[in-house]
Coordinates of C-alpha atoms and ligand atoms in Angstrom, one line a residue:
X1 CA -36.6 10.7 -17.2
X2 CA -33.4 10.0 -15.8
X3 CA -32.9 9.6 -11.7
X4 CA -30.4 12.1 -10.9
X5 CA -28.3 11.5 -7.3
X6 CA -27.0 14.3 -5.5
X7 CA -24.3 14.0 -2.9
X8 CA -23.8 16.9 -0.6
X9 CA -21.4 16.8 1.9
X10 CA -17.6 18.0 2.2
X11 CA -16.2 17.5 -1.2
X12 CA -12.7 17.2 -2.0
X13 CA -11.3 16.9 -5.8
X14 CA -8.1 17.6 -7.9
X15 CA -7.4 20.1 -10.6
X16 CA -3.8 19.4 -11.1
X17 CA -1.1 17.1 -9.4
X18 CA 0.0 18.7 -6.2
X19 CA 3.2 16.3 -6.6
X20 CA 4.4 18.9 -9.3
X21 CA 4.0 22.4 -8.0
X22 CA 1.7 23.5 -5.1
X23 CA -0.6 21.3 -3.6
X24 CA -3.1 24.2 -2.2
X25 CA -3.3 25.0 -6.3
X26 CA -4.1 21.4 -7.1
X27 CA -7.0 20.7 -4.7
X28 CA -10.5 22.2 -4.9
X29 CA -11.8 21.7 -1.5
X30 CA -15.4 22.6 -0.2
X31 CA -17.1 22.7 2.6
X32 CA -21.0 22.7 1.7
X33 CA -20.2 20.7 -2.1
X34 CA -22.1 18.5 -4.1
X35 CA -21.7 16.3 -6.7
X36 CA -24.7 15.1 -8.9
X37 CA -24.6 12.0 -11.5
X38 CA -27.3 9.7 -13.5
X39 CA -26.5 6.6 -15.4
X40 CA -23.3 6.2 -14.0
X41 CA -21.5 9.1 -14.4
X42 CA -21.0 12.6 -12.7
X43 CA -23.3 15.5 -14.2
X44 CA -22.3 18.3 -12.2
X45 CA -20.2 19.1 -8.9
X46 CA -19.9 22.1 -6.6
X47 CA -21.0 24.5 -4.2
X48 CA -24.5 22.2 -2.9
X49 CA -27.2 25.2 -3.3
X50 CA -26.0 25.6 -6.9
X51 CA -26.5 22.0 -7.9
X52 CA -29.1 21.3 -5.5
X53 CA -31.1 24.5 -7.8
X54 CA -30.1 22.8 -10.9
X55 CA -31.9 19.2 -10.1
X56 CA -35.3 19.8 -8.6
X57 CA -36.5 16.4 -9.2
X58 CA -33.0 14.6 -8.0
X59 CA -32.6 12.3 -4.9
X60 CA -30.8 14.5 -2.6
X61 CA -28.7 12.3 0.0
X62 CA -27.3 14.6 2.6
X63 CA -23.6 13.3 4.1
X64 CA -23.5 16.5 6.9
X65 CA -20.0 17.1 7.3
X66 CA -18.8 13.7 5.9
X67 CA -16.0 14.2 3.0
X68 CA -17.2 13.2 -1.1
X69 CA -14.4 11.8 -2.8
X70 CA -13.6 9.4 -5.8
X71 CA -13.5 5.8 -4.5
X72 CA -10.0 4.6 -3.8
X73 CA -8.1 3.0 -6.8
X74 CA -5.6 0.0 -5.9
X75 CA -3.3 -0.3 -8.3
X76 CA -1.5 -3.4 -7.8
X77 CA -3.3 -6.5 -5.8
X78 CA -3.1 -10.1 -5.9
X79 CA -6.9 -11.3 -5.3
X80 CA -5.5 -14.6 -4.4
X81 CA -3.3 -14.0 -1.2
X82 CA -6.9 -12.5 0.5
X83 CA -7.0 -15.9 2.8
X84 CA -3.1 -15.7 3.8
X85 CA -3.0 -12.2 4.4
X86 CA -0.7 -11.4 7.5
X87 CA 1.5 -14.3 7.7
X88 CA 3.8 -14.0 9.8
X89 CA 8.0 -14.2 9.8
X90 CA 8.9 -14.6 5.9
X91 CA 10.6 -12.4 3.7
X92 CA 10.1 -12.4 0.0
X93 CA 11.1 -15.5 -2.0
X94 CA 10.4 -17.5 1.8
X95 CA 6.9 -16.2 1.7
X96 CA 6.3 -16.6 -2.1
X97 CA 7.3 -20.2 -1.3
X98 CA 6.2 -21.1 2.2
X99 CA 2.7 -19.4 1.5
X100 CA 1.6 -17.7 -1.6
X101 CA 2.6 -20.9 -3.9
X102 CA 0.7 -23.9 -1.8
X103 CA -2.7 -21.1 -1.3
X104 CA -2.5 -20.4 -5.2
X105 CA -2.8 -23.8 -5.9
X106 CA -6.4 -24.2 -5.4
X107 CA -7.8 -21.7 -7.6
X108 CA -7.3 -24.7 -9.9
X109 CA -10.8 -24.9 -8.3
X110 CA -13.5 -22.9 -9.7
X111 CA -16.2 -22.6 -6.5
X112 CA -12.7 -21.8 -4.2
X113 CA -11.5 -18.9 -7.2
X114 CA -15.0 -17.5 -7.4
X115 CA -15.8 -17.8 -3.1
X116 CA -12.2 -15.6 -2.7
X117 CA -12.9 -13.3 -5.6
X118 CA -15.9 -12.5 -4.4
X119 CA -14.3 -12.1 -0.8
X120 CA -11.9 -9.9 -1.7
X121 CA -14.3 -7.6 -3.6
X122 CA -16.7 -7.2 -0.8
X123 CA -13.5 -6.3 1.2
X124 CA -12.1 -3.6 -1.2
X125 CA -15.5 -1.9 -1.7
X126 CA -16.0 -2.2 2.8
X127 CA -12.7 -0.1 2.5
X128 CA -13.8 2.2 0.0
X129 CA -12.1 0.8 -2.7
X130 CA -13.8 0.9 -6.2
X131 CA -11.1 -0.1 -8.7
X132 CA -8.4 -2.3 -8.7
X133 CA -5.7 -4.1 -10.7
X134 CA -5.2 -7.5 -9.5
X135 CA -3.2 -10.4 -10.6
X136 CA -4.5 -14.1 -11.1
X137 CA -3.0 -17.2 -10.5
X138 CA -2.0 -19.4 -13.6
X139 CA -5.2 -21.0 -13.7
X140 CA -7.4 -19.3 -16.4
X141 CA -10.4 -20.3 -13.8
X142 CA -8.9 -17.8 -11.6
X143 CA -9.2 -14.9 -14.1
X144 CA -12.7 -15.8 -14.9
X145 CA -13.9 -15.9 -11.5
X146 CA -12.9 -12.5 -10.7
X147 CA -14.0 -10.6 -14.0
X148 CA -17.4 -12.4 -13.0
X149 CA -17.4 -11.3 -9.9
X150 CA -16.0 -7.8 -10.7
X151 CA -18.8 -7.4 -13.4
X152 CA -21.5 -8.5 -10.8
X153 CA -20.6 -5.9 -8.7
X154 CA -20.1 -3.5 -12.0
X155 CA -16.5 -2.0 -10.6
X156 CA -14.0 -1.0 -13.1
X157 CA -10.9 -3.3 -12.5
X158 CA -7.8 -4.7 -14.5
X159 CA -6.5 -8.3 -14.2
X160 CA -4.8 -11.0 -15.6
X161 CA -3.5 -14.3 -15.5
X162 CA -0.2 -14.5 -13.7
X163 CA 2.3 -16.5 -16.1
X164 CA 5.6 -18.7 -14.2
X165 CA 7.3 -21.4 -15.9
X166 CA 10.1 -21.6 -13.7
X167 CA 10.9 -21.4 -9.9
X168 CA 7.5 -22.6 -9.1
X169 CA 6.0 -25.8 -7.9
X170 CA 4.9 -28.3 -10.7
X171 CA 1.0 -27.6 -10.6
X172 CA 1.8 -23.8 -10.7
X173 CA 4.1 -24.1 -13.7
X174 CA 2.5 -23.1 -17.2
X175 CA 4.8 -22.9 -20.5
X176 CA 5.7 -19.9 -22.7
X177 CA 3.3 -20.9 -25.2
X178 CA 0.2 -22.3 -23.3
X179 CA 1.0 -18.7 -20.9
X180 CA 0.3 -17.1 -24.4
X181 CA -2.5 -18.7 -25.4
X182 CA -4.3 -18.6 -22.4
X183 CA -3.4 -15.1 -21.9
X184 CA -4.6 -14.5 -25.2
X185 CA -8.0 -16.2 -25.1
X186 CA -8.6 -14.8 -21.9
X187 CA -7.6 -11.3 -23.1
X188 CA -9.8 -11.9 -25.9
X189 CA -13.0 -12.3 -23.6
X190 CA -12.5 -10.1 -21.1
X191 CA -10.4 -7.2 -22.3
X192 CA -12.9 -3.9 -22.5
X193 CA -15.9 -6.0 -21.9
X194 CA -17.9 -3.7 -19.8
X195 CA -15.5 -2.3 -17.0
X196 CA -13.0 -5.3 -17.6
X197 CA -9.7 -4.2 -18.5
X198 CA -6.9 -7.3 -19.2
X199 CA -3.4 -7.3 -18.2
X200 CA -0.5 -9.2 -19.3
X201 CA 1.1 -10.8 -16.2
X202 CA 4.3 -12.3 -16.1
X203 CA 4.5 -12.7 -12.5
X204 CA 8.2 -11.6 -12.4
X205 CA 11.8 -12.2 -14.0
X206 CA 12.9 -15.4 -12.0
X207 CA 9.8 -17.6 -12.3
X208 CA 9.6 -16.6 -16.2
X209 CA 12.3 -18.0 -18.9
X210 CA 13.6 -15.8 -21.5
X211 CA 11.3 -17.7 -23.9
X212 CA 8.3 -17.0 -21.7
X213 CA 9.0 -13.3 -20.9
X214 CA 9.4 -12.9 -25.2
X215 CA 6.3 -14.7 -25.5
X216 CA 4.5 -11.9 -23.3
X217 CA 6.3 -9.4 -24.9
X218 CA 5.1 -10.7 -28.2
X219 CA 1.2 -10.7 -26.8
X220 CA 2.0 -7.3 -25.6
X221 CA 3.1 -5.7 -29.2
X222 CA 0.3 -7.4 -30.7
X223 CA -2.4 -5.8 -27.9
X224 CA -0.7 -2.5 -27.4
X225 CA -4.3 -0.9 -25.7
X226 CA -3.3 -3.6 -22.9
X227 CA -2.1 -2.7 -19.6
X228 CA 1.2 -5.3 -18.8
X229 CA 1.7 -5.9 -15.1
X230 CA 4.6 -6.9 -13.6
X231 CA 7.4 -6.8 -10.1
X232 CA 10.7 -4.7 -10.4
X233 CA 13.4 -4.5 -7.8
X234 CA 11.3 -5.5 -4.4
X235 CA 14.4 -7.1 -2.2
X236 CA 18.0 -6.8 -2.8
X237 CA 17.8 -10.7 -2.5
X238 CA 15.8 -11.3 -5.6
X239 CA 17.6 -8.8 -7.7
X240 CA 20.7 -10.5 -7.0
X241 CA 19.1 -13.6 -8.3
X242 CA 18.0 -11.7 -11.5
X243 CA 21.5 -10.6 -11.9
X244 CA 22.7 -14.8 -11.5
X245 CA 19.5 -15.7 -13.8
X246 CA 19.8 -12.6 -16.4
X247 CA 23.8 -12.5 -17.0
X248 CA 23.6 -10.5 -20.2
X249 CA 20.8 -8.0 -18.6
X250 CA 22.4 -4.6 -17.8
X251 CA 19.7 -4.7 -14.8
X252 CA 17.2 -5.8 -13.5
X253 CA 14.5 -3.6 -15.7
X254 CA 16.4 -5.2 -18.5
X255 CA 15.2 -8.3 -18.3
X256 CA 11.7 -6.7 -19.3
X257 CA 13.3 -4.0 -21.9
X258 CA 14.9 -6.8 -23.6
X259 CA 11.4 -9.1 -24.6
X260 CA 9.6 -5.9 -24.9
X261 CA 8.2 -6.0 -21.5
X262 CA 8.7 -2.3 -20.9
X263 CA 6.3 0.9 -21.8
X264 CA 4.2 3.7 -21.0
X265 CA 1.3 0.8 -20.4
X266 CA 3.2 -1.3 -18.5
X267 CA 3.0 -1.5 -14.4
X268 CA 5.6 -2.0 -12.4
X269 CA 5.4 -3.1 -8.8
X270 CA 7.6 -2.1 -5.9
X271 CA 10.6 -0.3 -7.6
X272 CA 12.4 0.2 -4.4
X273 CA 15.8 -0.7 -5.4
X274 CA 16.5 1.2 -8.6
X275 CA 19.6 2.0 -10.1
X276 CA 20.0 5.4 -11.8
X277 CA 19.8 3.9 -15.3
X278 CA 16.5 2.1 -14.5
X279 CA 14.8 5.6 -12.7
X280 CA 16.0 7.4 -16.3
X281 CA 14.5 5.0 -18.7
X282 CA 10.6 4.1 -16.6
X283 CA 10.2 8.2 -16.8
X284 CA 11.7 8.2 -20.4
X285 CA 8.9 5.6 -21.1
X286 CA 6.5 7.6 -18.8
X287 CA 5.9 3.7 -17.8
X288 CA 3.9 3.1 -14.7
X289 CA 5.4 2.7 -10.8
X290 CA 3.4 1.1 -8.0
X291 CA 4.4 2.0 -4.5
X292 CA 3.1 -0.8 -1.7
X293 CA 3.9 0.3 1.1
X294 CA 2.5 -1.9 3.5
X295 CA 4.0 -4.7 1.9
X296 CA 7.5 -3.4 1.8
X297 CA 7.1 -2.8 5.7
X298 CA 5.7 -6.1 5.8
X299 CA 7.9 -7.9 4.5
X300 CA 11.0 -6.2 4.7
X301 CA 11.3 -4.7 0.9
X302 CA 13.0 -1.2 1.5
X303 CA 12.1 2.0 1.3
X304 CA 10.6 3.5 -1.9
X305 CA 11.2 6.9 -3.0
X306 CA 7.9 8.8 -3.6
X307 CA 9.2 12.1 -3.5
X308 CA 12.2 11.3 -5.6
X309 CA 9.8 9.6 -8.0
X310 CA 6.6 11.0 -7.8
X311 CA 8.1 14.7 -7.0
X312 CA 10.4 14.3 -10.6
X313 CA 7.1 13.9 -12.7
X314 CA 7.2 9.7 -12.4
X315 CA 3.9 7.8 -13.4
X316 CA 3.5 6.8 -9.7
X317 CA 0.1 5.0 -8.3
X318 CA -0.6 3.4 -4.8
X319 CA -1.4 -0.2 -4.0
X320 CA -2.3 -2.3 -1.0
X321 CA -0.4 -5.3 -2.1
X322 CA -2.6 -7.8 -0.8
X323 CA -1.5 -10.0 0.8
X324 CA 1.9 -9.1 0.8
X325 CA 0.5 -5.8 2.1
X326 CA -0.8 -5.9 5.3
X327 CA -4.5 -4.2 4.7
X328 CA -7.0 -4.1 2.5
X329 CA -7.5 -0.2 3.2
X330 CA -6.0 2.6 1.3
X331 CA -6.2 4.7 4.1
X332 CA -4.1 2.3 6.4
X333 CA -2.0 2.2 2.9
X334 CA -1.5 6.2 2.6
X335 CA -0.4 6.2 6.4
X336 CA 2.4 3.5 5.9
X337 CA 3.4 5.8 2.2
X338 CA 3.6 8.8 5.0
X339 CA 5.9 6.9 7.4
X340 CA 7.9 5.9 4.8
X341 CA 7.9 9.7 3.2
X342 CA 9.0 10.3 6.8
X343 CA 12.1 8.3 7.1
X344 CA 13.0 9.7 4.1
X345 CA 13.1 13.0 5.7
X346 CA 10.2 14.3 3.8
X347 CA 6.6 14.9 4.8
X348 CA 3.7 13.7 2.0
X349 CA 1.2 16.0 2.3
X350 CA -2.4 14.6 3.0
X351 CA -3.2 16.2 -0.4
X352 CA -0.3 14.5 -1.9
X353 CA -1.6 10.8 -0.2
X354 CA -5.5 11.6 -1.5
X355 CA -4.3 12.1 -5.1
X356 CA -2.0 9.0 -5.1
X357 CA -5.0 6.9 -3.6
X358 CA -7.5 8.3 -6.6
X359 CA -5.8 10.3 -9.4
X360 CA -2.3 8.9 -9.1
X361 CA -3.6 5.6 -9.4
X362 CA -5.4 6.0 -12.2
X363 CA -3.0 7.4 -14.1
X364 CA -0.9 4.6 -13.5
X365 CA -3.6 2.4 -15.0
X366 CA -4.1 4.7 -17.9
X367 CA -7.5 5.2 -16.5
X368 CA -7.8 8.8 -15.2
X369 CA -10.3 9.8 -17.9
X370 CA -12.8 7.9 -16.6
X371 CA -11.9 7.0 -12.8
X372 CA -10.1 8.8 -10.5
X373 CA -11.6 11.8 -9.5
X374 CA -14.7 14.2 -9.2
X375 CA -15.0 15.2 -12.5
X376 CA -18.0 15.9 -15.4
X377 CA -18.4 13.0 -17.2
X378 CA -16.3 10.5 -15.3
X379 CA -17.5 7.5 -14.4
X380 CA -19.2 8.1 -11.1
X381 CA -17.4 5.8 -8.5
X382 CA -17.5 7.5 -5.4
X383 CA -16.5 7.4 -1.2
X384 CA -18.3 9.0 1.0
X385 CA -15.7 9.3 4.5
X386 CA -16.6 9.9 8.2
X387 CA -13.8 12.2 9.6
X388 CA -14.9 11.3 13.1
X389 CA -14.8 7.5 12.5
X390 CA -13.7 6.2 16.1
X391 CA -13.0 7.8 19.5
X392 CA -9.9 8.7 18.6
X393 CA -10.1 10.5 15.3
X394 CA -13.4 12.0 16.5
X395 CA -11.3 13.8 19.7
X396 CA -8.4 14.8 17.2
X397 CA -11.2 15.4 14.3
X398 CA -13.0 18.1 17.3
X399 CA -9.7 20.4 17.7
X400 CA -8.7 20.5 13.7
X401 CA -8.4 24.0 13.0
X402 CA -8.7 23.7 8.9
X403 CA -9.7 21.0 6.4
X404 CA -6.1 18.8 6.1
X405 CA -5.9 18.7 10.0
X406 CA -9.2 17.4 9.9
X407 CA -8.1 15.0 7.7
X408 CA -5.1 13.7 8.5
X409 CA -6.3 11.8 11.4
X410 CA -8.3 9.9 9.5
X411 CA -5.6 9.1 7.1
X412 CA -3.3 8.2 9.7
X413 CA -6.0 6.3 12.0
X414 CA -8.9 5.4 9.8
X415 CA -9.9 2.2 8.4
X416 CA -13.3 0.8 7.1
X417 CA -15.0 2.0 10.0
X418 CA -14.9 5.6 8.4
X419 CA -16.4 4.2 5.0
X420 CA -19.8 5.3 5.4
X421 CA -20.7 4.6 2.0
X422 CA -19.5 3.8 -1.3
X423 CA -21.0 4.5 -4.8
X424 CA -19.6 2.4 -7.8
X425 CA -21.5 3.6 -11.2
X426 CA -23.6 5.7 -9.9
X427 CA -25.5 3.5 -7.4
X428 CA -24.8 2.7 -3.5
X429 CA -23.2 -0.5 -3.1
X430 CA -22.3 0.1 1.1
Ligands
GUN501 N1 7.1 -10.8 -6.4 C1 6.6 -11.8 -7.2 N2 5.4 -12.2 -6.8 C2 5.1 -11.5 -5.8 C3 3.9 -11.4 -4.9 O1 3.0 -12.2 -5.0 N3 3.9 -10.5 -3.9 C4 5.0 -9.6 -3.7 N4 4.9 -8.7 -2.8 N5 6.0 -9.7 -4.5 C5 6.1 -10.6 -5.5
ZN502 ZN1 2.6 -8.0 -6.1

């Protein structure tokens, strides 16, 4: 007989996208819920007594007053920035130089690739993170080391091997062609082996020729059920360089429409700056947006427009950023998108941040039929969250009068420390 695992606690799940429409009709919120699963996915969610009755034999865990969830989804990472995270005083192409190129330099080492892969994971699940897409570094070692790792710890994630050719130092220079054949046998082993999704990664216009970018584009068209990850309009610095490296490109989204870098699969990073043209033709596409919003307060990117986006029916997800982001939690991450909705002169409802950290995400990674949310028959990757985490939240958590102002502290103040446990296919992993 199967083990069945039931959950009970506050559970929290989506029915629709509270971007579009009201959020009180998109949530289904309760109070005394439960959510049940075996083999890895979820059997059966709801009021507890009622799924409790159903599953006489199950293990029953019992979270009190804790809040059920789907584990966070962190849609755009780079795995091998976890050791320089928080450095301080650069802006974009200064830090990409000064310290993201000299640390991605020794994943040309396997041990060093697979001790930070393994690093970062641990971190990501300690923050209730379950899925994530990351990027690489050139070295095909790189992208081994974290699938193995990934699969060890049998999370669903998406990753690929970032491709430069230009604008880089030497030893983290490949060419358009060995970028495509090493993209290509590495899609080959990894992509939909297990949870392993791959991703074609050009890293971004300026370190990637014309003949590079058309080589991805060509690996693309000829592995369409590929995700394609890439950066769009971060700093008005390095679009001005696209504009001096790209003359002919009507912008900067250009430079990926023209080698066939652009579609509904593809995933596009940042996409502060965006001119009218380029916000038309990503929701034309129904092409994928990643707001990182600790990173663009981090280093000094802008202000992205979620509610312009996200409120107009865009393909928007959430991301860390790491370690251009400044956390590895997606709660600290959904309190920067909120200050950010705030200087915008709009408030993101707490609703609005959960679904963007679970659902949103998900979507952006073409994922949300099996991850995502608390669902029958999706894959059963779940957070269980302490409202009342530290001193603070717990005095704030005491006087909340319904279940967002409960929640909202949490959002705005919480961090690992209110991960009391994680479940990633259906078994406890912290
Ligand atoms: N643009 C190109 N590469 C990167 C990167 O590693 N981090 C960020 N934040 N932006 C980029
Ligand atoms: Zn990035």
């Amino acid at each position: 007989m199967t083990q069945v695992t039931v959950l009970k606690g506050q559970t929290l799940r989506f029915s629709s996208n509270p971007f579009l429409g009201n959020w009180g009709d998109a949530i289904d919120f309760k109070s005394r819920g439960a959510v049940a699963m075996a083999d890895g996915k979820i059997l059966d969610h709801g009021e507890a007594d009622i799924v409790v009755a159903k599953f006489p034999q199950a293990d029953v865990r019992d979270y009190g007053s804790d809040l059920i969830m789907a584990g966070f989804v962190d849609a755009h990472v780079h795995y091998p920035q976890t050791a320089i995270i928080a450095s301080w005083g650069k802006r974009l192409i200064d830090w990409l130089n000064g310290y993201t190129f000299p640390e991605e330099m020794k994943f040309n080492n396997d041990d060093y690739a697979t001790d930070i892969a393994g690093r970062y994971l641990d971190l990501a699940l300690a923050h209730g993170t379950t899925s994530v897409a990351s990027y690489c570094t050139i070295h095909p070692q790189s992208v081994d080391a974290f699938f193995t790792q990934a699969e060890a710890r049998q999370m669903r994630v998406v990753a690929g091997k970032t491709c430069m050719d230009r604008n880089a130092p030497d030893g983290l220079c490949d060419t358009a062609q060995s970028a495509y054949d090493d993209s290509k046998t590495l899609l080959d082993r990894w992509h939909k082996r297990g949870r392993a999704e791959y991703a074609i990664t050009p890293r971004f216009s300026p370190t990637s020729t014309p003949d590079q970018l058309a080589a991805m584009g060509a690996l693309w068209a000829e592995h369409p059920s590929c995700l394609m990850q890439t950066h769009l309009s971060e700093q008005t610095d390095e679009i001005t360089w696209v504009r001096e490296l790209f003359p002919n490109a009507r912008d900067y989204l250009d430079t990926y429409e023209q080698f066939g870098l652009l579609g509904a699969k593809g995933l596009y990073g940042h996409a502060i700056h965006l001119e009218p043209r380029e916000i038309d033709r990503l929701k034309e596409l129904n092409a994928g947006i990643v707001h990182c919003p600790t990173s663009n307060t981090f280093i000094g990117s802008g202000l992205f427009d979620l509610m312009g986006l996200a409120g107009t029916g865009h393909r928007v997800g959430l991301a860390t950023d790491t370690g251009g982001g400044s956390s590895f939690s997606m709660l600290r991450t959904m309190a920067a998108a909120y200050e950010i909705g705030q200087l915008h002169g709009t408030a993101i409802h707490p609703s609005q941040l959960l679904w963007l950290a679970t659902v949103g995400s998900a979507r952006s990674l073409h994922m949300d039929d099996k991850i995502g949310n608390i669902d029958k028959d999706l894959e059963a990757d779940l957070v269980v969250i302490d409202l009342a985490s530290t001193r603070a939240i717990e005095q704030r958590y005491a006087a909340a009068k319904d279940e967002w102002s409960a929640i909202f502290p949490t959002i705005m103040m919480g961090d690992d420390r209110a991960i009391r446990s994680v479940w990633v296919n259906g078994s406890e992993v912290s």
